[in-house]
Coordinates of C-alpha atoms in Angstrom, one line a residue:
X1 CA 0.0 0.0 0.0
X2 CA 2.6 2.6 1.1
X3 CA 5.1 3.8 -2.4
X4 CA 8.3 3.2 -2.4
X5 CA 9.6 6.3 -4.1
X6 CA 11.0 8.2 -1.5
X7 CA 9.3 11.4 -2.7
X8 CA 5.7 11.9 -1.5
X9 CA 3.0 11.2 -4.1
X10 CA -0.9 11.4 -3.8
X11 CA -1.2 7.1 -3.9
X12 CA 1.2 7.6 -0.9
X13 CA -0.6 10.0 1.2
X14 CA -4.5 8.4 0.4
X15 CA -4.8 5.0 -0.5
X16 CA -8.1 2.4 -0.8
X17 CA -7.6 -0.6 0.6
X18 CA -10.1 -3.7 1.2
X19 CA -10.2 -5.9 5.0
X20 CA -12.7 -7.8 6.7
X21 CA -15.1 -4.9 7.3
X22 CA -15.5 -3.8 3.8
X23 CA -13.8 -1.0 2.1
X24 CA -11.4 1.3 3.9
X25 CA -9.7 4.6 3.5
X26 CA -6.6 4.5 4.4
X27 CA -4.5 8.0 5.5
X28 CA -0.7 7.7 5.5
X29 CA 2.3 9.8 5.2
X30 CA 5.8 9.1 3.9
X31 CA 8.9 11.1 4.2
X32 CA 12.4 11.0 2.3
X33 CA 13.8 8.3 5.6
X34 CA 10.9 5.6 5.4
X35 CA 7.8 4.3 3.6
X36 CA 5.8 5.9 6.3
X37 CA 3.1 4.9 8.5
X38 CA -0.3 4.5 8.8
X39 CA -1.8 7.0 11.6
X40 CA -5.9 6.4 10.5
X41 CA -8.2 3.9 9.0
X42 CA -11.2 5.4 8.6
X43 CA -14.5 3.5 6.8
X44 CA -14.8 4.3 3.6
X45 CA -18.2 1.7 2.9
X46 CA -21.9 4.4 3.3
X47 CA -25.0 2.7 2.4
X48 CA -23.9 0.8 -0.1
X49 CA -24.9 -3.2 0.1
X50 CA -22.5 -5.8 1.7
X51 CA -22.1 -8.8 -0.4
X52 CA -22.4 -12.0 1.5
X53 CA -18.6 -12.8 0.6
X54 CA -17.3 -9.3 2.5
X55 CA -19.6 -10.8 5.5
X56 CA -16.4 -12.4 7.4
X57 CA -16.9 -10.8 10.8
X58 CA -17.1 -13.9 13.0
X59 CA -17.4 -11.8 16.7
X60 CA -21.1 -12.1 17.0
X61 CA -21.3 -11.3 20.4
X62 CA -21.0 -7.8 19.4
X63 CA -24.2 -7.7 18.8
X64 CA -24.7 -7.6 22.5
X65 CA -21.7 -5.9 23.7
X66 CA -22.1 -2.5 21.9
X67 CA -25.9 -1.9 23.6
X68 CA -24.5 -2.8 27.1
X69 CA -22.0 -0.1 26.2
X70 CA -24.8 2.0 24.6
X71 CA -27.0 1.6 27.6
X72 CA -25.2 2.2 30.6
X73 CA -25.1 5.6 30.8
X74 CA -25.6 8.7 32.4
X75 CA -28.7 9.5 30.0
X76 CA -30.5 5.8 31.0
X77 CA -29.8 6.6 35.1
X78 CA -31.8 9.9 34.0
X79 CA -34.1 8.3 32.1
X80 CA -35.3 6.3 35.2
X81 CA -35.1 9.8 37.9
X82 CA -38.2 11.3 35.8
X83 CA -40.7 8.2 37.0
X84 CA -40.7 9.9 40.7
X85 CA -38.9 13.1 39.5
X86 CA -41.5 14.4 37.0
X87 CA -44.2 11.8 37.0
X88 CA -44.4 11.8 40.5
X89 CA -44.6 7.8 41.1
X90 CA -43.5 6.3 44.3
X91 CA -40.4 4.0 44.1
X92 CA -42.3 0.4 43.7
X93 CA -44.5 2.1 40.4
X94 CA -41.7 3.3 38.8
X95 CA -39.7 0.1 38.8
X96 CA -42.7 -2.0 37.4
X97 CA -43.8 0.9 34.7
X98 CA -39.6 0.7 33.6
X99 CA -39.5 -3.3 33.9
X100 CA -42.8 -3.7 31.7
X101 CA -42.1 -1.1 29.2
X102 CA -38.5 -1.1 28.3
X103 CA -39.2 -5.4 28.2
X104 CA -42.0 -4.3 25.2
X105 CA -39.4 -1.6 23.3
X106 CA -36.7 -3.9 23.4
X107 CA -38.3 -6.3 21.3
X108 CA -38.6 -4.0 18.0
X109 CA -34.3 -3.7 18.8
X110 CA -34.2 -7.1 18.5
X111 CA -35.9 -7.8 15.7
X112 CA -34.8 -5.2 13.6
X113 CA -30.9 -6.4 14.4
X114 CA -32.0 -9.8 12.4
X115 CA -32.2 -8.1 9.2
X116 CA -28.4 -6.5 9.1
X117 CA -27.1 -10.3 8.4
X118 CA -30.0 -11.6 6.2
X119 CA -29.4 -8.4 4.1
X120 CA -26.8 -6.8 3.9
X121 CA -28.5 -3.8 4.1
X122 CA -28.2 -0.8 6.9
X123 CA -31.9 0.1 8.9
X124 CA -32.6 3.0 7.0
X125 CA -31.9 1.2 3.2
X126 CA -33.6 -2.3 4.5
X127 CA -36.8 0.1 5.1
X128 CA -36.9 0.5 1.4
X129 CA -38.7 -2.5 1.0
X130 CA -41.7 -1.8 3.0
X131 CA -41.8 2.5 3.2
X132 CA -40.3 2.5 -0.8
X133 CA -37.6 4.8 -2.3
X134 CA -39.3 7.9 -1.5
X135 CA -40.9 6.9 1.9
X136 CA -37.8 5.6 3.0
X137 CA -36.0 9.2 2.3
X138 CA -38.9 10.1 4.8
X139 CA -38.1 7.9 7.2
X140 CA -34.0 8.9 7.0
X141 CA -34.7 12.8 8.0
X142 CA -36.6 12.0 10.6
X143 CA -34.3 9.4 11.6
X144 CA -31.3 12.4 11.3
X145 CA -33.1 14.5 13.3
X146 CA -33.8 12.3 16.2
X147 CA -30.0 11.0 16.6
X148 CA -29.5 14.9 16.6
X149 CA -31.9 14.8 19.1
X150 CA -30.6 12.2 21.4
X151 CA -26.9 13.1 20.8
X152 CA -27.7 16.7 22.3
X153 CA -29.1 15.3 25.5
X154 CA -26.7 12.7 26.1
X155 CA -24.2 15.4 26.1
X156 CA -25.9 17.6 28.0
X157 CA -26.3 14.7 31.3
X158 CA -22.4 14.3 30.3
X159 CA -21.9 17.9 30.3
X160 CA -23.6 18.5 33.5
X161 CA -21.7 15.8 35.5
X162 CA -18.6 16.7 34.0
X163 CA -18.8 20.4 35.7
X164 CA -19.7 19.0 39.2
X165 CA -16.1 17.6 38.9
X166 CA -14.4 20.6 38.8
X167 CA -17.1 22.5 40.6
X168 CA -19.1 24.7 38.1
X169 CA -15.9 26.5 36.9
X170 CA -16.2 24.2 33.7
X171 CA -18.6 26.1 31.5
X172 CA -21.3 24.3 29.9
X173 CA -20.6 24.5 26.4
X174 CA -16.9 23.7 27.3
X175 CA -17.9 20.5 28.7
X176 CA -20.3 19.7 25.7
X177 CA -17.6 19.7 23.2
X178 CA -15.5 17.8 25.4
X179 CA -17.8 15.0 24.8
X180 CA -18.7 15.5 21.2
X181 CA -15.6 15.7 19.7
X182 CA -14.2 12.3 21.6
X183 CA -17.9 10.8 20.2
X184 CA -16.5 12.4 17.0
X185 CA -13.5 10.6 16.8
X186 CA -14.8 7.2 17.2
X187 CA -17.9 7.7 14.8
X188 CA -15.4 9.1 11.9
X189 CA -13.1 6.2 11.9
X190 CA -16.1 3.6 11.5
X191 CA -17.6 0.4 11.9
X192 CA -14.5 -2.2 13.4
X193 CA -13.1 0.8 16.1
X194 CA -17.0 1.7 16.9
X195 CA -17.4 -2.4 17.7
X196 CA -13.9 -2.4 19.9
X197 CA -14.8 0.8 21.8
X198 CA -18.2 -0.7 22.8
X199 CA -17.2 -4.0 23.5
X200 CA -15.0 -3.0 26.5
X201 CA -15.7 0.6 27.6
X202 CA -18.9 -0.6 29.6
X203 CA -16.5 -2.4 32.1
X204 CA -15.3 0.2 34.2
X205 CA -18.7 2.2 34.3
X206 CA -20.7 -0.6 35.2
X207 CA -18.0 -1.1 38.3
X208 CA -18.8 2.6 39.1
X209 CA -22.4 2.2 39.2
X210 CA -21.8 -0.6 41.7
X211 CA -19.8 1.5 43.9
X212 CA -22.4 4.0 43.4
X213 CA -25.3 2.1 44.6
X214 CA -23.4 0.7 47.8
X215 CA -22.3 4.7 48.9
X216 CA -25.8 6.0 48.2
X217 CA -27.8 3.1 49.6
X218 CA -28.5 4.5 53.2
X219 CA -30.2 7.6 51.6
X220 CA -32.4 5.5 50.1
X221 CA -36.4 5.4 50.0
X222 CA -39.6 4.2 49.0
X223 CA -40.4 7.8 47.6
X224 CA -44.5 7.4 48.7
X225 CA -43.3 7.3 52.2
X226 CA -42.1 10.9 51.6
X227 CA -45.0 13.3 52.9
X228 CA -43.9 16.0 50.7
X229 CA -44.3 13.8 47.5
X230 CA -47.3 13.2 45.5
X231 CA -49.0 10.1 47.0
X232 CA -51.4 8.0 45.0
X233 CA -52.8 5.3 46.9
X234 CA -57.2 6.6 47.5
X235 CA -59.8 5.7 44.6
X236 CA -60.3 8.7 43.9
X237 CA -56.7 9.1 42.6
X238 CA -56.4 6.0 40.8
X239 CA -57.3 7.7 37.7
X240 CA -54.2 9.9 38.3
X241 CA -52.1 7.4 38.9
X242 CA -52.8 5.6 35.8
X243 CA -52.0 8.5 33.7
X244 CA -48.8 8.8 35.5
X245 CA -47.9 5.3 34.8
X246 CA -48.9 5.7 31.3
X247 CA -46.9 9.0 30.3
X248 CA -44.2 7.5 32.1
X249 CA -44.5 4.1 30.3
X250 CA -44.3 5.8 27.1
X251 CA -41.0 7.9 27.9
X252 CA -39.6 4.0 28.8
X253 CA -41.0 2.5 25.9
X254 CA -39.2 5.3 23.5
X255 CA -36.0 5.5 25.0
X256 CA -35.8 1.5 24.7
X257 CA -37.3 1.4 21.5
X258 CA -35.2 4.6 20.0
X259 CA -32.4 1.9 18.6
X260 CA -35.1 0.0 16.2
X261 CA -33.8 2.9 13.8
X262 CA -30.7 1.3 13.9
X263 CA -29.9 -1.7 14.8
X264 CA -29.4 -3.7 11.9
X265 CA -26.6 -1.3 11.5
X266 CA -23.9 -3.0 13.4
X267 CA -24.6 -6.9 12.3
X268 CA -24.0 -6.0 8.5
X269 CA -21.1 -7.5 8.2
X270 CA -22.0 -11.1 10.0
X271 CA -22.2 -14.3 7.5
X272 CA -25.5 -14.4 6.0
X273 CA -26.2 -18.0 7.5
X274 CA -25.8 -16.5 11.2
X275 CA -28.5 -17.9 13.2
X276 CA -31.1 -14.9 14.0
X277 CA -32.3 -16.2 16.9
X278 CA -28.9 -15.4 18.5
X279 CA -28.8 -12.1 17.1
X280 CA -32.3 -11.3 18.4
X281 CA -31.5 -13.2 22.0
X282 CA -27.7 -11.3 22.1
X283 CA -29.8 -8.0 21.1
X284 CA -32.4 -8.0 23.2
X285 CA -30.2 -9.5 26.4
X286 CA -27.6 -6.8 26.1
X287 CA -30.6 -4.6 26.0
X288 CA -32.2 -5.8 28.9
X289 CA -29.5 -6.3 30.9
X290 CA -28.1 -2.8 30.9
X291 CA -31.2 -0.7 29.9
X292 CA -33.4 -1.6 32.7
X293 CA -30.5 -1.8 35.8
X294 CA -29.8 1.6 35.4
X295 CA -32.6 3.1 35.0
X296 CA -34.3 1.2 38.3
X297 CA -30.6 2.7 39.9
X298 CA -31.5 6.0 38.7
X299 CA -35.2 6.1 40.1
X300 CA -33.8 5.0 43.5
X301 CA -31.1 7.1 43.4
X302 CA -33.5 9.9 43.0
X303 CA -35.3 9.2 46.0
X304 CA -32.0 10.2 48.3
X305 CA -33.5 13.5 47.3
X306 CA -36.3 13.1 50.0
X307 CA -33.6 12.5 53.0
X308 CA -30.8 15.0 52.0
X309 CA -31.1 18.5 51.7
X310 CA -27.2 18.0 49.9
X311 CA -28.9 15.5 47.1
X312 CA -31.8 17.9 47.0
X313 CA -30.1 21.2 46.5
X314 CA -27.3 19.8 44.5
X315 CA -29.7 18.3 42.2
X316 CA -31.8 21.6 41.6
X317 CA -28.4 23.0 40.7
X318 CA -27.0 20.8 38.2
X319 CA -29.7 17.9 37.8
X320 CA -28.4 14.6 37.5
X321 CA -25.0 15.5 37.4
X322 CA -24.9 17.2 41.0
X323 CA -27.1 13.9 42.1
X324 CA -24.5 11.4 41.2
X325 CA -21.7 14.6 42.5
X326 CA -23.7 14.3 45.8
X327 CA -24.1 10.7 46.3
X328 CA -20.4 10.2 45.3
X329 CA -19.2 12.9 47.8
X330 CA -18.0 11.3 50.5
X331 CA -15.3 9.4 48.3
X332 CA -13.3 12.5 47.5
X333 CA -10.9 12.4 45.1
X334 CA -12.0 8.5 43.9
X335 CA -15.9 10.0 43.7
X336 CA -14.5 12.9 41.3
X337 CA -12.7 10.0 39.2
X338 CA -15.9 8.1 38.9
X339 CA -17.8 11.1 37.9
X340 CA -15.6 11.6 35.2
X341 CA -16.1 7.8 34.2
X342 CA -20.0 8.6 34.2
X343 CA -19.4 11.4 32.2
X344 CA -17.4 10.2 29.4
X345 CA -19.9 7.4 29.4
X346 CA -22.3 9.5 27.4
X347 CA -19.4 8.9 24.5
X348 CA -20.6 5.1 24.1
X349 CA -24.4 6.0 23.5
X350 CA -23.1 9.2 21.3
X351 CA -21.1 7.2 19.2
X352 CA -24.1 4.4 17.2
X353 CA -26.4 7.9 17.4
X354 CA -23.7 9.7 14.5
X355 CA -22.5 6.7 13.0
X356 CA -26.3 5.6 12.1
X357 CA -27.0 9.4 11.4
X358 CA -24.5 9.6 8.8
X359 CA -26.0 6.7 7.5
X360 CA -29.1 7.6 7.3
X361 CA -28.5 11.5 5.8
X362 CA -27.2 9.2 2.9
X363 CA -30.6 8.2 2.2
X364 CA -32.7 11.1 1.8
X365 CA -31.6 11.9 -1.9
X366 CA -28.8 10.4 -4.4
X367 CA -26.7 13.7 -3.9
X368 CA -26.3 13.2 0.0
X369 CA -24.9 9.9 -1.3
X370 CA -22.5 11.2 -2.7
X371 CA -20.8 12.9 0.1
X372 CA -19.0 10.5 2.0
X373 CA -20.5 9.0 5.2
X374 CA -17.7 10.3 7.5
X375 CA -17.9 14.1 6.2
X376 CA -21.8 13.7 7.9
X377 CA -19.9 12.7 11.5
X378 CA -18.3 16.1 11.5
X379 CA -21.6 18.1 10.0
X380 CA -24.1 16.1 12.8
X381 CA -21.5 16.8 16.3
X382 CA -21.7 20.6 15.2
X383 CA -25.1 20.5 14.8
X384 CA -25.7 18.6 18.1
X385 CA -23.3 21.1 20.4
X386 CA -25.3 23.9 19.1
X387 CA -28.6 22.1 20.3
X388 CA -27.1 20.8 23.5
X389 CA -25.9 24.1 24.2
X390 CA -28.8 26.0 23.6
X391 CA -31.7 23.2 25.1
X392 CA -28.9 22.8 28.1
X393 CA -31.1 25.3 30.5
X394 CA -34.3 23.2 30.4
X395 CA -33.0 19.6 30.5
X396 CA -36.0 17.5 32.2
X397 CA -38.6 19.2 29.9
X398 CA -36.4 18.4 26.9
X399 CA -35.7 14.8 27.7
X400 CA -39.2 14.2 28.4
X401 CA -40.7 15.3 25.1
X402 CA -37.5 13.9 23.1
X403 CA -38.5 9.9 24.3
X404 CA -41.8 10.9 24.3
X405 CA -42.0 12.2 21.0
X406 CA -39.4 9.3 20.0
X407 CA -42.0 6.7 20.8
X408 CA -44.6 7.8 18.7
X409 CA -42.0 7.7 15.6
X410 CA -41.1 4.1 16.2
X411 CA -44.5 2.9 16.7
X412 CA -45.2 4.2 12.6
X413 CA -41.3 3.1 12.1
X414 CA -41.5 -0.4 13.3
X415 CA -45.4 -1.3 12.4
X416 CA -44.9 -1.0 8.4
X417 CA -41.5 -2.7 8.2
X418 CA -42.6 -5.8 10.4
X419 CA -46.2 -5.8 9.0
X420 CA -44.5 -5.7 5.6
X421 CA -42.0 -8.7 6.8
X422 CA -44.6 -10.7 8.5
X423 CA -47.8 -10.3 6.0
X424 CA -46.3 -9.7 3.0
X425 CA -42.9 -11.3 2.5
X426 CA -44.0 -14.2 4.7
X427 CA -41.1 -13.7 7.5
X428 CA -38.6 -15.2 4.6
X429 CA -35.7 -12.9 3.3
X430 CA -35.9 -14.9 0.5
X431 CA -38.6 -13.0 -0.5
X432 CA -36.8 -10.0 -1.4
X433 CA -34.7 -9.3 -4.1
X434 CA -31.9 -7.2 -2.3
X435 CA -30.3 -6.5 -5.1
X436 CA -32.7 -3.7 -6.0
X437 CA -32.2 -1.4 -3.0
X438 CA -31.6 1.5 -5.0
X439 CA -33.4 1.0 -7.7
X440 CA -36.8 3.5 -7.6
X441 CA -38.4 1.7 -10.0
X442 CA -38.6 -1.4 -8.8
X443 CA -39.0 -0.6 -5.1
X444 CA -42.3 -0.1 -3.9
X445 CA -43.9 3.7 -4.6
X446 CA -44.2 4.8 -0.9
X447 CA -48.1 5.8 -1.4
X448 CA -49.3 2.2 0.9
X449 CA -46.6 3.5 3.8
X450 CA -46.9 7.3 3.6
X451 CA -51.0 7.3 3.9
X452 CA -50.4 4.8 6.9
X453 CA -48.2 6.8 8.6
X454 CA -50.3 9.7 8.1
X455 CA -53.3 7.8 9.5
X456 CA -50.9 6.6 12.7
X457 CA -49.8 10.7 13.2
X458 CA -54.1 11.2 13.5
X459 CA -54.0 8.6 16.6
X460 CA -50.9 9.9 18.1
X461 CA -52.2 13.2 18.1
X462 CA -55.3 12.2 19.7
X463 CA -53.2 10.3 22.3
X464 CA -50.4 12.3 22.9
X465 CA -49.5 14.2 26.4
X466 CA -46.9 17.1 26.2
X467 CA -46.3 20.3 27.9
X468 CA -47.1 22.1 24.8
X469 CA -50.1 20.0 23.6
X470 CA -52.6 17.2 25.1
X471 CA -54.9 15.4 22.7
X472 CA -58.4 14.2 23.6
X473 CA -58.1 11.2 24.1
X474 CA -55.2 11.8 26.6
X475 CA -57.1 14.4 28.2
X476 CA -60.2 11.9 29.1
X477 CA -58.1 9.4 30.5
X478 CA -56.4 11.8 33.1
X479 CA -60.1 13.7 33.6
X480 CA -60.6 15.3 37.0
X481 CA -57.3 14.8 38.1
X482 CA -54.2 17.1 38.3
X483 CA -52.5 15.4 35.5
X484 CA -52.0 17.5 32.3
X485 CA -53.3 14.0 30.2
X486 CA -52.3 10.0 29.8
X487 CA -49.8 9.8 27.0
X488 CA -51.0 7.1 24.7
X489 CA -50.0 8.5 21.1
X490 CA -47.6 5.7 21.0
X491 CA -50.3 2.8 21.7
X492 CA -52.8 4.4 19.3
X493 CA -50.2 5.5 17.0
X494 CA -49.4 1.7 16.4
X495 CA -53.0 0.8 16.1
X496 CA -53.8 3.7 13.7
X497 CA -51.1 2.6 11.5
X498 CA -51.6 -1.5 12.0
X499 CA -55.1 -1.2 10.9
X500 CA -54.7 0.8 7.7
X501 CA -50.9 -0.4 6.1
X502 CA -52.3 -3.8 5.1
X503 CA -55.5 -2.5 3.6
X504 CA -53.2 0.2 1.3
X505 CA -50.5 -2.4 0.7
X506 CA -53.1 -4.3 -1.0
X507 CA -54.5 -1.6 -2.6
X508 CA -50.9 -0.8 -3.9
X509 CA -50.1 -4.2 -4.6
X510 CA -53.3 -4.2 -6.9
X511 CA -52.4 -1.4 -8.9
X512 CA -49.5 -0.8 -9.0
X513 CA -48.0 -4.4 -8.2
X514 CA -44.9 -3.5 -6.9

């Protein structure tokens, strides 16, 4: 690969080169002493199909190891504070409402992961086949936007613990391009380093949640024995209480199901005969496993907020961040260290969010194609510091309505592509023809999967519970009670769109037949 010739030429500098993970790009330098050396590798490979002889990547228990890395992080442990935090439950209510809904939006993760191998094909490009060329490039920005979306916050939780470690001198937007430009790093270079990162980097973190929940444990409570928190135990409230549960549920349900967008991404390059019952059991396990622990952690956690004025107060300050500074306080120096562990964690959930994004931009039209896959790394980390910098001031609003609003998606998302799997392609990949993925005419023309979708966005906005809006349906549920509504956009969302895909699918089918 490197040139000979002592004197520097453009083959010498940028070369292509092919490996067991597809095609790389290769940056090297020479000088008039040596050949050089190589200092990057960087994925070349965007959207492009995998052929089942460039499938050679034998480590298939990556497929679990990169969403226990993904997972168990400082945005899950917040995820699980806003069940008593914001929804007001007592301790026992928000662990069942976590338990029972992250075990439902894991499944659509799981599922999804099965069609990297069979196909080839990344998430966004497999959904060709049910949403069509045009639906798909639909699917893709809104896809973008959300991993935007999620990238801002988790730097934000990052952000915020990072400055309780050097005591609010770190400004904000200091500490949020800490984070993003380490995620950056990572999520340039690609597909084998993004695997490596995630397969070890949950190690340490998962050590310092353990240490975490030892220190903190005598601080914690059942939160409804705390008089000055909402109790819901009389008739008259259980109304209330099942709205909580439900808008809580739903916040669960879309932070679990968020990676259905994206997880056939990372088993693209397993052989195509790998069995997909161990993709969806390694999936979903290394889901469950990490997902649910920390967020249960971080609604107990939470509750040391009833019996210390120090949790309290430092958590009004700096939210999660000056919880996990509070709780970690009284191991000085070591507590600090672990804070920074927590922080940096953020980097492991960051790093699938950009890669899939630059994916996904790819997508949207043949000229986003053509720039290359690691240029959109670079574009999406500016775009998300700018967003975490500005949405940094009202976190627990923001995080809310982001898995909120992230649930309804995936329930449209997920229906149409398993619906299309299941009822029209019979469960068997060999009944699609992958080698058309980018071929318009032959894919399917969008209108069966657009009008559905539309249809599922009428039921999620009569279900849906936000702090800017509440739809009718949620407001009926949560009637005569303090609760602003009962967020079910995501439940009726997926009905909506269940009912009506087949009957326009058949109607396409008929018509067009294609």
């Amino acid at each position: 690969m490197l040139n000979d010739n002592p004197t520097p030429t453009i083959s010498s500098i940028v070369s292509s080169a092919s490996d067991e993970h597809g095609i790389e790009l290769n940056f090297t330098r020479t000088n008039s002493k040596n050949d050089g050396f190589a200092c990057l590798n960087v994925e070349k490979r965007g959207i492009e199909r995998i052929s089942p002889e460039d499938r050679t990547d034998p480590t298939i228990i990556n497929t679990a190891m990169i969403w226990v890395s993904a997972n168990l992080i400082v945005p899950c442990f917040a995820g699980g504070t806003l069940g008593p935090a914001v929804f007001k439950l007592n301790l026992y209510d928000s662990f069942a409402t976590i338990i029972f809904f992250n075990l439902l939006g894991i499944i659509p993760v799981a599922v999804m992961a099965c069609f990297g191998p069979a196909s080839g094909l990344r998430t966004m490009i497999f959904s060709r086949y049910s949403w069509g060329y045009y639906g798909a490039s639909i699917t893709s920005t809104i896809n973008v936007i959300a991993s935007i979306g999620w990238a801002a916050l988790n730097s934000i939780t990052g952000a915020q613990t990072l400055r309780v470690v050097f005591n609010d001198s770190l400004p904000m937007a200091a500490s949020i391009i800490i984070i993003a430009i380490i995620t950056m790093v990572v999520s340039f270079i690609g597909y084998k380093w993004i695997h490596m990162y995630e397969r070890y980097s949950w190690i340490p973190v998962f050590i310092g949640y353990c240490i975490l929940a030892k220190v903190g444990a005598k601080y914690f409570t059942n939160s409804g024995m705390v008089s000055h928190n909402t109790t819901i135990s009389s008739n008259s409230n259980h109304r209330l209480k099942i709205s909580r549960i439900l808008s809580f549920g739903a916040t669960c349900f879309g932070t679990s199901a968020s990676w259905c967008t994206c997880s056939a991404d990372y088993n693209t390059y397993f052989p195509e005969d790998t069995s997909q019952l161990k993709i969806f059991l390694f999936t979903y396990i290394g889901n469950l496993f990490s997902m649910i622990p920390i967020q249960l952690l971080g609604a107990t956690v939470y509750t040391g907020t009833y019996t210390s004025e120090k949790w309290n107060r430092e958590y009004e300050i700096n939210n999660v961040g000056g919880l996990l500074g509070a709780s970690l306080s009284s191991l000085g120096s070591f507590g600090k260290f672990l804070l920074i562990l927590f922080a940096l964690s953020t980097v492991a959930c960051n790093i699938p969010n950009i890669y899939s994004l630059s994916l996904s931009a790819q997508v949207i039209a043949p000229i986003f194609n053509r720039i290359p896959r690691f240029l959109y790394t670079i574009i999406g980390t500016i775009l998300y510091i700018l967003l975490a910098i500005v949405g940094a001031n009202k976190f627990n609003d923001s995080l809310t309505s982001l898995m909120g609003v992230s649930s309804y998606w995936f329930a449209i998302f997920m229906v149409i592509v398993f619906e299309d799997h299941l009822l029209f392609r019979h469960c068997s990949f060999k009944n699609y023809n992958f080698e058309i993925w980018n071929n318009y005419q032959l894919l399917p023309i969008s209108l069966a999967a657009i009008l559905s979708g539309i249809v599922g966005i009428v039921g999620i906005i009569l279900g849906m519970s936000q702090t800017w809006f509440n739809g009718p349906i949620a407001k009926a549920i949560a009637r005569d009670t303090d609760a602003q509504g009962a967020d079910v956009g995501f439940q009726l969302g997926f009905i909506f769109t269940a009912v009506t895909f087949p009957l326009f699918r058949l109607i396409e089918l008929y018509f067009v037949q294609r």
